[in-house]
Tab-separated table of C-alpha atoms and ligand atoms in Angstrom:
chain	number	residue	atom	x	y	z
A	9	UNK	CA	119.268	161.725	175.729
A	10	UNK	CA	123.012	161.794	174.404
A	11	UNK	CA	123.507	160.506	170.932
A	12	UNK	CA	123.889	156.699	171.393
A	13	UNK	CA	127.135	155.453	170.244
A	14	UNK	CA	126.728	151.783	171.120
A	15	UNK	CA	123.845	149.189	171.578
A	16	UNK	CA	124.745	149.258	175.060
A	17	UNK	CA	123.840	153.032	175.247
A	18	UNK	CA	120.409	152.365	173.882
A	19	UNK	CA	120.110	149.632	176.473
A	20	UNK	CA	120.870	152.082	179.140
A	21	UNK	CA	118.285	154.458	177.923
A	22	UNK	CA	115.732	151.870	177.323
A	23	UNK	CA	116.043	150.716	181.004
A	24	UNK	CA	115.218	154.084	182.273
A	25	UNK	CA	112.059	154.533	179.808
A	26	UNK	CA	110.472	151.145	179.860
A	27	UNK	CA	108.574	149.759	182.892
A	28	UNK	CA	110.584	147.127	184.625
A	29	UNK	CA	108.558	144.075	183.689
A	30	UNK	CA	108.879	144.744	179.957
A	31	UNK	CA	112.521	145.779	179.994
A	32	UNK	CA	113.366	142.516	181.817
A	33	UNK	CA	111.180	140.614	179.520
A	34	UNK	CA	113.863	141.530	176.818
A	35	UNK	CA	116.802	141.420	179.063
A	36	UNK	CA	116.453	137.901	180.199
A	37	UNK	CA	117.152	134.363	179.525
A	38	UNK	CA	115.837	131.060	180.853
A	39	UNK	CA	116.982	129.679	184.215
A	40	UNK	CA	120.508	130.530	185.152
A	41	UNK	CA	120.810	132.555	181.748
A	42	UNK	CA	124.253	130.965	180.972
A	43	UNK	CA	123.263	130.490	177.373
A	44	UNK	CA	122.019	134.193	177.178
A	45	UNK	CA	125.361	135.242	178.497
A	46	UNK	CA	127.341	132.808	176.370
A	47	UNK	CA	125.683	134.027	173.042
A	48	UNK	CA	127.398	137.547	173.643
A	49	UNK	CA	130.634	136.262	175.412
A	50	UNK	CA	131.669	133.926	172.588
A	51	UNK	CA	131.425	136.820	170.155
A	52	UNK	CA	134.131	138.465	172.104
A	53	UNK	CA	136.588	135.485	171.902
A	54	UNK	CA	136.707	135.641	168.079
A	55	UNK	CA	139.700	137.785	167.029
A	56	UNK	CA	139.986	139.747	163.620
A	57	UNK	CA	142.861	139.711	161.291
A	58	UNK	CA	143.873	143.265	160.507
A	59	UNK	CA	145.092	144.175	156.986
A	60	UNK	CA	146.706	147.164	155.589
A	61	UNK	CA	147.557	148.872	152.432
A	62	UNK	CA	144.615	147.500	150.450
A	63	UNK	CA	142.357	149.653	148.393
A	64	UNK	CA	139.171	149.917	150.487
A	65	UNK	CA	137.617	153.162	148.957
A	66	UNK	CA	134.618	151.526	147.270
A	67	UNK	CA	132.770	149.590	149.766
A	68	UNK	CA	129.356	147.881	149.762
A	69	UNK	CA	127.209	146.124	152.510
A	70	UNK	CA	124.573	145.216	150.176
A	71	UNK	CA	123.512	141.722	150.127
A	72	UNK	CA	120.629	139.234	149.849
A	73	UNK	CA	118.678	137.126	152.336
A	74	UNK	CA	116.416	134.439	150.750
A	75	UNK	CA	116.884	136.101	147.419
A	76	UNK	CA	115.696	139.543	148.630
A	77	UNK	CA	117.898	142.551	148.360
A	78	UNK	CA	118.978	144.035	151.815
A	79	UNK	CA	121.064	146.979	152.316
A	80	UNK	CA	123.000	144.874	154.969
A	81	UNK	CA	122.274	141.216	155.917
A	82	UNK	CA	120.867	142.183	159.310
A	83	UNK	CA	117.225	141.484	159.930
A	84	UNK	CA	115.076	142.316	162.881
A	85	UNK	CA	114.373	139.137	164.695
A	86	UNK	CA	110.947	138.276	165.647
A	87	UNK	CA	110.147	139.297	169.211
A	88	UNK	CA	107.048	139.056	171.098
A	89	UNK	CA	105.249	142.051	172.708
A	90	UNK	CA	107.510	144.587	170.955
A	91	UNK	CA	104.590	146.894	171.388
A	92	UNK	CA	104.984	146.893	175.116
A	93	UNK	CA	108.524	148.283	174.809
A	94	UNK	CA	107.103	151.180	173.088
A	95	UNK	CA	103.375	151.979	171.989
A	96	UNK	CA	102.810	150.611	168.550
A	97	UNK	CA	106.312	149.154	168.648
A	98	UNK	CA	106.005	146.548	165.878
A	99	UNK	CA	104.660	149.199	163.341
A	100	UNK	CA	107.394	151.702	164.269
A	101	UNK	CA	110.308	148.955	164.004
A	102	UNK	CA	108.719	147.744	160.708
A	103	UNK	CA	108.818	151.296	159.338
A	104	UNK	CA	112.514	151.815	160.673
A	105	UNK	CA	113.621	148.489	158.962
A	106	UNK	CA	111.832	149.509	155.583
A	107	UNK	CA	113.476	152.802	155.489
A	108	UNK	CA	116.749	151.077	156.160
A	109	UNK	CA	116.317	148.303	153.710
A	110	UNK	CA	116.486	145.318	156.020
A	111	UNK	CA	113.766	142.708	156.809
A	112	UNK	CA	111.400	143.126	159.724
A	113	UNK	CA	110.148	140.013	161.196
A	114	UNK	CA	106.647	140.203	162.864
A	115	UNK	CA	106.173	137.704	165.759
A	116	UNK	CA	103.057	135.598	166.080
A	117	UNK	CA	102.682	136.987	169.702
A	118	UNK	CA	103.176	140.569	168.762
A	119	UNK	CA	100.991	143.317	170.031
A	120	UNK	CA	100.292	145.034	166.664
A	121	UNK	CA	98.598	142.575	164.212
A	122	UNK	CA	99.743	141.590	160.694
A	123	UNK	CA	97.031	143.917	159.257
A	124	UNK	CA	98.433	146.831	161.537
A	125	UNK	CA	101.905	146.324	160.344
A	126	UNK	CA	100.866	145.993	156.672
A	127	UNK	CA	98.941	149.079	157.005
A	128	UNK	CA	101.932	151.055	158.484
A	129	UNK	CA	104.443	149.983	155.716
A	130	UNK	CA	104.650	149.708	151.956
A	131	UNK	CA	107.211	147.038	151.249
A	132	UNK	CA	106.698	143.271	152.443
A	133	UNK	CA	107.796	142.374	155.935
A	134	UNK	CA	108.355	138.621	157.253
A	135	UNK	CA	105.983	136.787	159.528
A	136	UNK	CA	107.175	134.482	162.202
A	137	UNK	CA	104.784	131.469	162.897
A	138	UNK	CA	104.305	129.252	166.131
A	139	UNK	CA	102.477	126.201	165.009
A	140	UNK	CA	100.204	125.215	167.941
A	141	UNK	CA	97.504	122.681	168.568
A	142	UNK	CA	94.959	124.849	167.109
A	143	UNK	CA	95.799	124.263	163.493
A	144	UNK	CA	92.860	126.372	162.068
A	145	UNK	CA	94.387	129.230	163.917
A	146	UNK	CA	97.927	128.455	162.265
A	147	UNK	CA	96.102	128.465	158.875
A	148	UNK	CA	94.353	131.599	159.785
A	149	UNK	CA	97.826	133.171	160.308
A	150	UNK	CA	99.325	131.884	157.267
A	151	UNK	CA	96.426	133.199	155.271
A	152	UNK	CA	96.633	136.582	156.946
A	153	UNK	CA	100.301	136.700	156.189
A	154	UNK	CA	99.778	135.811	152.436
A	155	UNK	CA	96.948	138.409	152.318
A	156	UNK	CA	99.480	140.991	153.828
A	157	UNK	CA	102.051	139.996	151.167
A	158	UNK	CA	104.713	138.884	153.579
A	159	UNK	CA	107.553	137.845	151.534
A	160	UNK	CA	108.970	135.133	153.895
A	161	UNK	CA	107.666	132.858	156.684
A	162	UNK	CA	109.928	132.178	159.635
A	163	UNK	CA	108.872	129.036	161.290
A	164	UNK	CA	110.077	128.839	164.966
A	165	UNK	CA	111.070	125.258	165.837
A	166	UNK	CA	112.567	125.603	169.348
A	167	UNK	CA	109.358	126.493	171.393
A	168	UNK	CA	107.329	123.267	171.604
A	169	UNK	CA	107.308	123.795	175.442
A	170	UNK	CA	108.366	127.210	177.121
A	171	UNK	CA	111.539	127.863	178.722
A	172	UNK	CA	111.259	129.522	182.145
A	173	UNK	CA	112.375	132.992	182.677
A	174	UNK	CA	112.471	133.778	186.485
A	175	UNK	CA	112.324	137.389	185.894
A	176	UNK	CA	108.916	137.252	184.189
A	177	UNK	CA	107.461	135.159	186.992
A	178	UNK	CA	108.956	137.503	189.708
A	179	UNK	CA	107.583	140.568	187.737
A	180	UNK	CA	104.117	139.104	187.211
A	181	UNK	CA	104.547	139.831	183.524
A	182	UNK	CA	101.358	140.530	181.532
A	183	UNK	CA	100.115	142.490	178.589
A	184	UNK	CA	98.338	144.825	179.313
A	185	UNK	CA	99.868	145.204	182.711
A	186	UNK	CA	97.699	144.330	185.664
A	187	UNK	CA	96.800	147.176	188.073
A	188	UNK	CA	98.662	145.596	191.013
A	189	UNK	CA	100.582	147.989	193.409
A	190	UNK	CA	103.822	146.810	191.765
A	191	UNK	CA	102.757	147.273	188.253
A	192	UNK	CA	101.417	150.679	189.227
A	193	UNK	CA	104.753	151.665	190.728
A	194	UNK	CA	106.640	150.463	187.701
A	195	UNK	CA	104.574	152.337	185.247
A	196	UNK	CA	104.556	155.486	187.472
A	197	UNK	CA	108.402	155.433	187.003
A	198	UNK	CA	107.907	155.711	183.249
A	199	UNK	CA	105.537	158.643	182.720
A	200	UNK	CA	106.268	159.076	179.005
A	201	UNK	CA	105.618	155.496	178.296
A	202	UNK	CA	102.231	155.703	180.140
A	203	UNK	CA	101.239	158.723	178.394
A	204	UNK	CA	102.141	157.324	174.950
A	205	UNK	CA	100.488	154.067	175.839
A	206	UNK	CA	97.202	155.843	176.552
A	207	UNK	CA	97.447	157.191	173.061
A	208	UNK	CA	96.977	153.633	171.345
A	209	UNK	CA	94.377	150.962	171.735
A	210	UNK	CA	97.052	148.307	170.765
A	211	UNK	CA	97.733	146.834	174.168
A	212	UNK	CA	97.314	143.044	173.763
A	213	UNK	CA	98.107	140.250	171.356
A	214	UNK	CA	96.831	141.689	168.102
A	215	UNK	CA	97.199	138.544	166.075
A	216	UNK	CA	95.425	136.481	168.652
A	217	UNK	CA	92.554	138.257	170.382
A	218	UNK	CA	89.389	138.018	167.969
A	219	UNK	CA	90.976	135.640	165.603
A	220	UNK	CA	91.823	132.350	167.607
A	221	UNK	CA	88.527	130.403	168.214
A	222	UNK	CA	86.987	131.325	171.372
A	223	UNK	CA	89.704	133.969	172.294
A	224	UNK	CA	87.599	137.303	172.459
A	225	UNK	CA	88.850	138.620	175.866
A	226	UNK	CA	91.953	138.575	177.855
A	227	UNK	CA	91.053	135.720	180.371
A	228	UNK	CA	90.491	133.516	177.226
A	229	UNK	CA	93.737	134.494	175.834
A	230	UNK	CA	95.662	133.531	178.974
A	231	UNK	CA	94.290	130.001	178.880
A	232	UNK	CA	94.503	129.675	175.165
A	233	UNK	CA	98.289	130.540	175.514
A	234	UNK	CA	99.036	127.907	178.069
A	235	UNK	CA	97.097	125.223	176.433
A	236	UNK	CA	98.039	125.715	172.840
A	237	UNK	CA	101.722	125.022	172.504
A	238	UNK	CA	102.008	121.573	170.620
A	239	UNK	CA	104.684	119.266	172.153
A	240	UNK	CA	103.794	116.719	169.385
A	241	UNK	CA	105.320	118.692	166.515
A	242	UNK	CA	107.634	116.888	164.105
A	243	UNK	CA	109.396	117.298	160.780
A	244	UNK	CA	106.455	116.173	159.102
A	245	UNK	CA	104.674	119.213	160.107
A	246	UNK	CA	106.824	121.257	158.019
A	247	UNK	CA	105.295	119.691	154.846
A	248	UNK	CA	102.037	120.933	155.961
A	249	UNK	CA	103.246	124.577	156.428
A	250	UNK	CA	104.967	124.370	153.098
A	251	UNK	CA	101.889	123.206	151.438
A	252	UNK	CA	99.747	126.006	152.880
A	253	UNK	CA	102.330	128.724	152.527
A	254	UNK	CA	103.972	128.204	149.147
A	255	UNK	CA	106.511	131.028	149.598
A	256	UNK	CA	109.929	131.559	150.962
A	257	UNK	CA	110.409	129.444	154.257
A	258	UNK	CA	112.957	129.948	156.938
A	259	UNK	CA	113.459	127.448	159.797
A	260	UNK	CA	114.484	128.946	163.147
A	261	UNK	CA	116.025	127.508	166.116
A	262	UNK	CA	118.595	124.855	164.650
A	263	UNK	CA	121.428	124.367	166.758
A	264	UNK	CA	122.509	120.895	166.052
A	265	UNK	CA	124.267	119.129	162.987
A	266	UNK	CA	121.766	116.483	162.755
A	267	UNK	CA	118.867	118.811	162.883
A	268	UNK	CA	120.541	120.897	160.157
A	269	UNK	CA	120.582	117.791	157.896
A	270	UNK	CA	116.906	117.175	158.727
A	271	UNK	CA	116.191	121.007	157.873
A	272	UNK	CA	117.887	120.689	154.391
A	273	UNK	CA	115.570	117.497	153.636
A	274	UNK	CA	112.566	119.710	154.100
A	275	UNK	CA	113.436	121.939	151.154
A	276	UNK	CA	113.229	125.109	153.227
A	277	UNK	CA	115.207	128.100	151.901
A	278	UNK	CA	117.032	128.965	154.925
A	279	UNK	CA	117.840	127.974	158.566
A	280	UNK	CA	118.441	130.053	161.477
A	281	UNK	CA	121.013	128.955	163.805
A	282	UNK	CA	119.549	129.972	167.054
A	283	UNK	CA	118.829	129.147	170.649
A	284	UNK	CA	116.044	131.740	170.932
A	285	UNK	CA	118.421	134.421	172.451
A	286	UNK	CA	118.993	132.074	175.279
A	287	UNK	CA	115.353	131.908	176.278
A	288	UNK	CA	114.652	128.320	175.750
A	289	UNK	CA	117.359	125.535	176.699
A	290	UNK	CA	119.622	127.042	179.389
A	291	UNK	CA	122.941	125.130	179.126
A	292	UNK	CA	122.875	124.904	175.331
A	293	UNK	CA	125.818	126.428	173.422
A	294	UNK	CA	125.939	129.728	172.020
A	295	UNK	CA	124.653	130.150	168.461
A	296	UNK	CA	127.980	131.526	167.223
A	297	UNK	CA	129.991	128.520	168.628
A	298	UNK	CA	127.692	126.075	166.655
A	299	UNK	CA	127.636	128.054	163.452
A	300	UNK	CA	130.970	126.681	161.953
A	301	UNK	CA	130.030	123.001	162.210
A	302	UNK	CA	126.274	123.605	160.911
A	303	UNK	CA	127.722	125.508	157.910
A	304	UNK	CA	130.197	122.512	157.327
A	305	UNK	CA	127.381	120.118	157.536
A	306	UNK	CA	124.860	121.756	155.104
A	307	UNK	CA	127.517	123.209	152.709
A	308	UNK	CA	125.646	125.289	150.143
A	309	UNK	CA	122.513	123.158	150.171
A	310	UNK	CA	120.538	125.769	152.285
A	311	UNK	CA	121.175	129.463	153.312
A	312	UNK	CA	122.643	129.686	156.910
A	313	UNK	CA	121.583	132.537	159.020
A	314	UNK	CA	122.399	133.026	162.626
A	315	UNK	CA	121.192	135.122	165.704
A	316	UNK	CA	121.801	135.307	169.424
A	317	UNK	CA	124.203	137.872	171.034
A	318	UNK	CA	124.939	140.096	168.165
A	319	UNK	CA	125.466	143.532	169.760
A	320	UNK	CA	127.572	145.071	167.125
A	321	UNK	CA	128.560	145.377	163.355
A	322	UNK	CA	131.879	143.558	164.344
A	323	UNK	CA	129.619	140.548	165.551
A	324	UNK	CA	127.864	140.581	162.356
A	325	UNK	CA	131.043	140.495	160.526
A	326	UNK	CA	132.389	137.758	162.428
A	327	UNK	CA	129.312	135.657	161.909
A	328	UNK	CA	129.636	136.265	158.064
A	329	UNK	CA	133.281	135.257	158.264
A	330	UNK	CA	132.190	132.006	159.769
A	331	UNK	CA	129.910	131.233	156.782
A	332	UNK	CA	126.458	132.707	157.671
A	333	UNK	CA	124.833	134.795	154.816
A	334	UNK	CA	122.357	136.543	157.220
A	335	UNK	CA	122.037	137.597	160.719
A	336	UNK	CA	119.203	138.804	163.007
A	337	UNK	CA	119.175	141.104	166.024
A	338	UNK	CA	116.519	140.903	168.601
A	339	UNK	CA	117.386	142.910	171.810
A	340	UNK	CA	119.528	145.451	169.999
A	341	UNK	CA	116.399	146.731	168.115
A	342	UNK	CA	114.186	146.238	171.288
A	343	UNK	CA	116.574	148.567	173.223
A	344	UNK	CA	116.444	151.033	170.394
A	345	UNK	CA	112.706	150.902	170.414
A	346	UNK	CA	112.386	151.144	174.190
A	347	UNK	CA	114.771	154.091	174.200
A	348	UNK	CA	113.330	156.299	171.398
A	349	UNK	CA	110.693	154.541	169.477
A	350	UNK	CA	111.256	154.439	165.549
A	351	UNK	CA	114.214	156.817	165.816
A	352	UNK	CA	115.931	154.450	168.361
A	353	UNK	CA	115.658	151.494	166.085
A	354	UNK	CA	116.986	153.419	163.248
A	355	UNK	CA	120.017	154.520	165.548
A	356	UNK	CA	120.435	150.809	166.386
A	357	UNK	CA	120.616	149.959	162.724
A	358	UNK	CA	123.044	152.940	162.074
A	359	UNK	CA	125.310	151.878	164.773
A	360	UNK	CA	125.637	148.417	163.472
A	361	UNK	CA	126.088	149.515	159.911
A	362	UNK	CA	128.828	151.891	160.802
A	363	UNK	CA	130.687	149.324	162.752
A	364	UNK	CA	130.190	146.731	160.074
A	365	UNK	CA	131.495	149.127	157.411
A	366	UNK	CA	134.538	150.219	159.294
A	367	UNK	CA	135.373	146.719	160.522
A	368	UNK	CA	135.204	145.416	156.971
A	369	UNK	CA	137.546	148.112	155.774
A	370	UNK	CA	140.082	147.792	158.524
A	371	UNK	CA	140.030	143.985	157.722
A	372	UNK	CA	141.058	144.990	154.246
A	373	UNK	CA	137.675	143.934	152.470
A	374	UNK	CA	135.377	145.959	150.253
A	375	UNK	CA	132.494	143.483	150.072
A	376	UNK	CA	130.825	141.264	152.451
A	377	UNK	CA	130.939	138.410	150.071
A	378	UNK	CA	134.639	138.210	150.225
A	379	UNK	CA	134.657	137.666	153.930
A	380	UNK	CA	135.800	134.141	155.030
A	381	UNK	CA	137.772	132.343	157.662
A	382	UNK	CA	140.775	133.985	156.393
A	383	UNK	CA	139.624	137.267	157.958
A	384	UNK	CA	139.762	135.663	161.555
A	385	UNK	CA	142.775	134.775	163.525
A	386	UNK	CA	143.041	131.115	164.766
A	387	UNK	CA	140.432	129.663	162.369
B	418	LIG	C1	111.875	139.788	174.187
B	418	LIG	C2	111.989	138.721	173.162
B	418	LIG	C3	110.915	138.167	172.530
B	418	LIG	C4	111.165	137.131	171.711
B	418	LIG	N1	109.900	136.601	170.986
B	418	LIG	C5	110.284	135.713	170.045
B	418	LIG	C6	109.086	135.189	169.268
B	418	LIG	O1	107.832	135.588	169.429
B	418	LIG	N2	109.383	134.379	168.292
B	418	LIG	C7	110.670	134.032	168.026
B	418	LIG	O2	110.765	133.001	167.010
B	418	LIG	N3	111.676	134.384	168.720
B	418	LIG	C8	111.418	135.253	169.602
B	418	LIG	N4	112.603	135.668	170.248
B	418	LIG	C9	113.911	135.329	169.946
B	418	LIG	C10	114.327	136.201	168.778
B	418	LIG	O3	113.812	135.951	167.627
B	418	LIG	C11	115.939	135.899	168.680
B	418	LIG	O4	116.155	134.594	168.292
B	418	LIG	C12	116.858	136.408	169.714
B	418	LIG	O5	116.417	137.559	170.276
B	418	LIG	C13	118.296	136.699	169.166
B	418	LIG	O6	119.208	136.902	170.172
B	418	LIG	P1	119.540	138.498	170.706
B	418	LIG	O7	118.387	139.087	171.186
B	418	LIG	O8	120.662	138.326	171.373
B	418	LIG	O9	119.790	139.163	169.168
B	418	LIG	C14	112.265	136.554	171.225
B	418	LIG	C15	113.497	137.260	171.945
B	418	LIG	C16	113.399	138.248	172.674
B	418	LIG	C17	114.519	138.947	173.403
């Protein structure tokens, strides 16, 4: 593999190495994928203000997210089934993030469990929670996240029902894969993936199987997953989570000013302006286009983070100029993971770090906290 220079290079490598159903699970959005595309396209429309003859010798990307020191404000977003992009994927990505000094967020629907990731790392990671009908199971997850010393809980609000991704249905996506002819052909095209996958026992949803009531095998898991999403969730439920969790709380999936106001009232520590990477409400605006008005609405009453469509350090810088204090990347790290495991995730983070640093310098700034609308053209 040539040294990847861009996130797109990692995507090209991942496409070759990961069975089609899992690669497309990552590289897809709901229905027409218009929001998925808009997330990336809207970043490209924002233009940077070039400055010269400013001393930019001493630069730093160090920052904080929810009071925790980060080497740059770019967390790894929670992504389901990362352990299908690469065997033991969540453990490896968490190690890469730890070495890099950025937060790793483990999804509820991960392949490696909370305990697996805790065992593989030394510093605290973040845990993402879906609250579902089975509140005992949500409590079980909260307790396990506490026992693993997770330092923030990311509560995802935008998945009360599932958006539909046509690619997943056409591919007959399942974890582990079924031994249909199509799946066998897909896997046969990725011998290294198959070989490494045989070397791990982590091939299904590690946080759920054996923990949720009555879910001890895969068949039970399938019906549990479809029955368990809770369409009745409301703002009151956040109080319930806060009471049981008691630590830093981040509300993910805010895309509307009114919802941002409600989020502030919950007393949470941060919101993530997000449309779930274009995987839920197709036709919703891009996250970056909604960021400025949400920042205006909440002022400094709550930390504002953003995700969706970030594919470079330049995109991170644009988000910071528009008022975010933290960002997350989903697919960029999954492509790195699929391309080369832990090394690929480190490469993804390095690419973003280099681009962020050089862009900040060419904009005439030495520190991220000095970035603002003044660094953009036409804002
Ligand atoms: C393959 C995949 C799986 C995801 N799974 C979850 C999840 O389990 N929980 C969650 O809150 N968000 C999930 N997301 C959304 C991400 O956390 C994040 O919002 C999104 O990926 C950001 O967009 P980006 O991929 O363009 O960076 C997932 C995204 C992808 C691509």
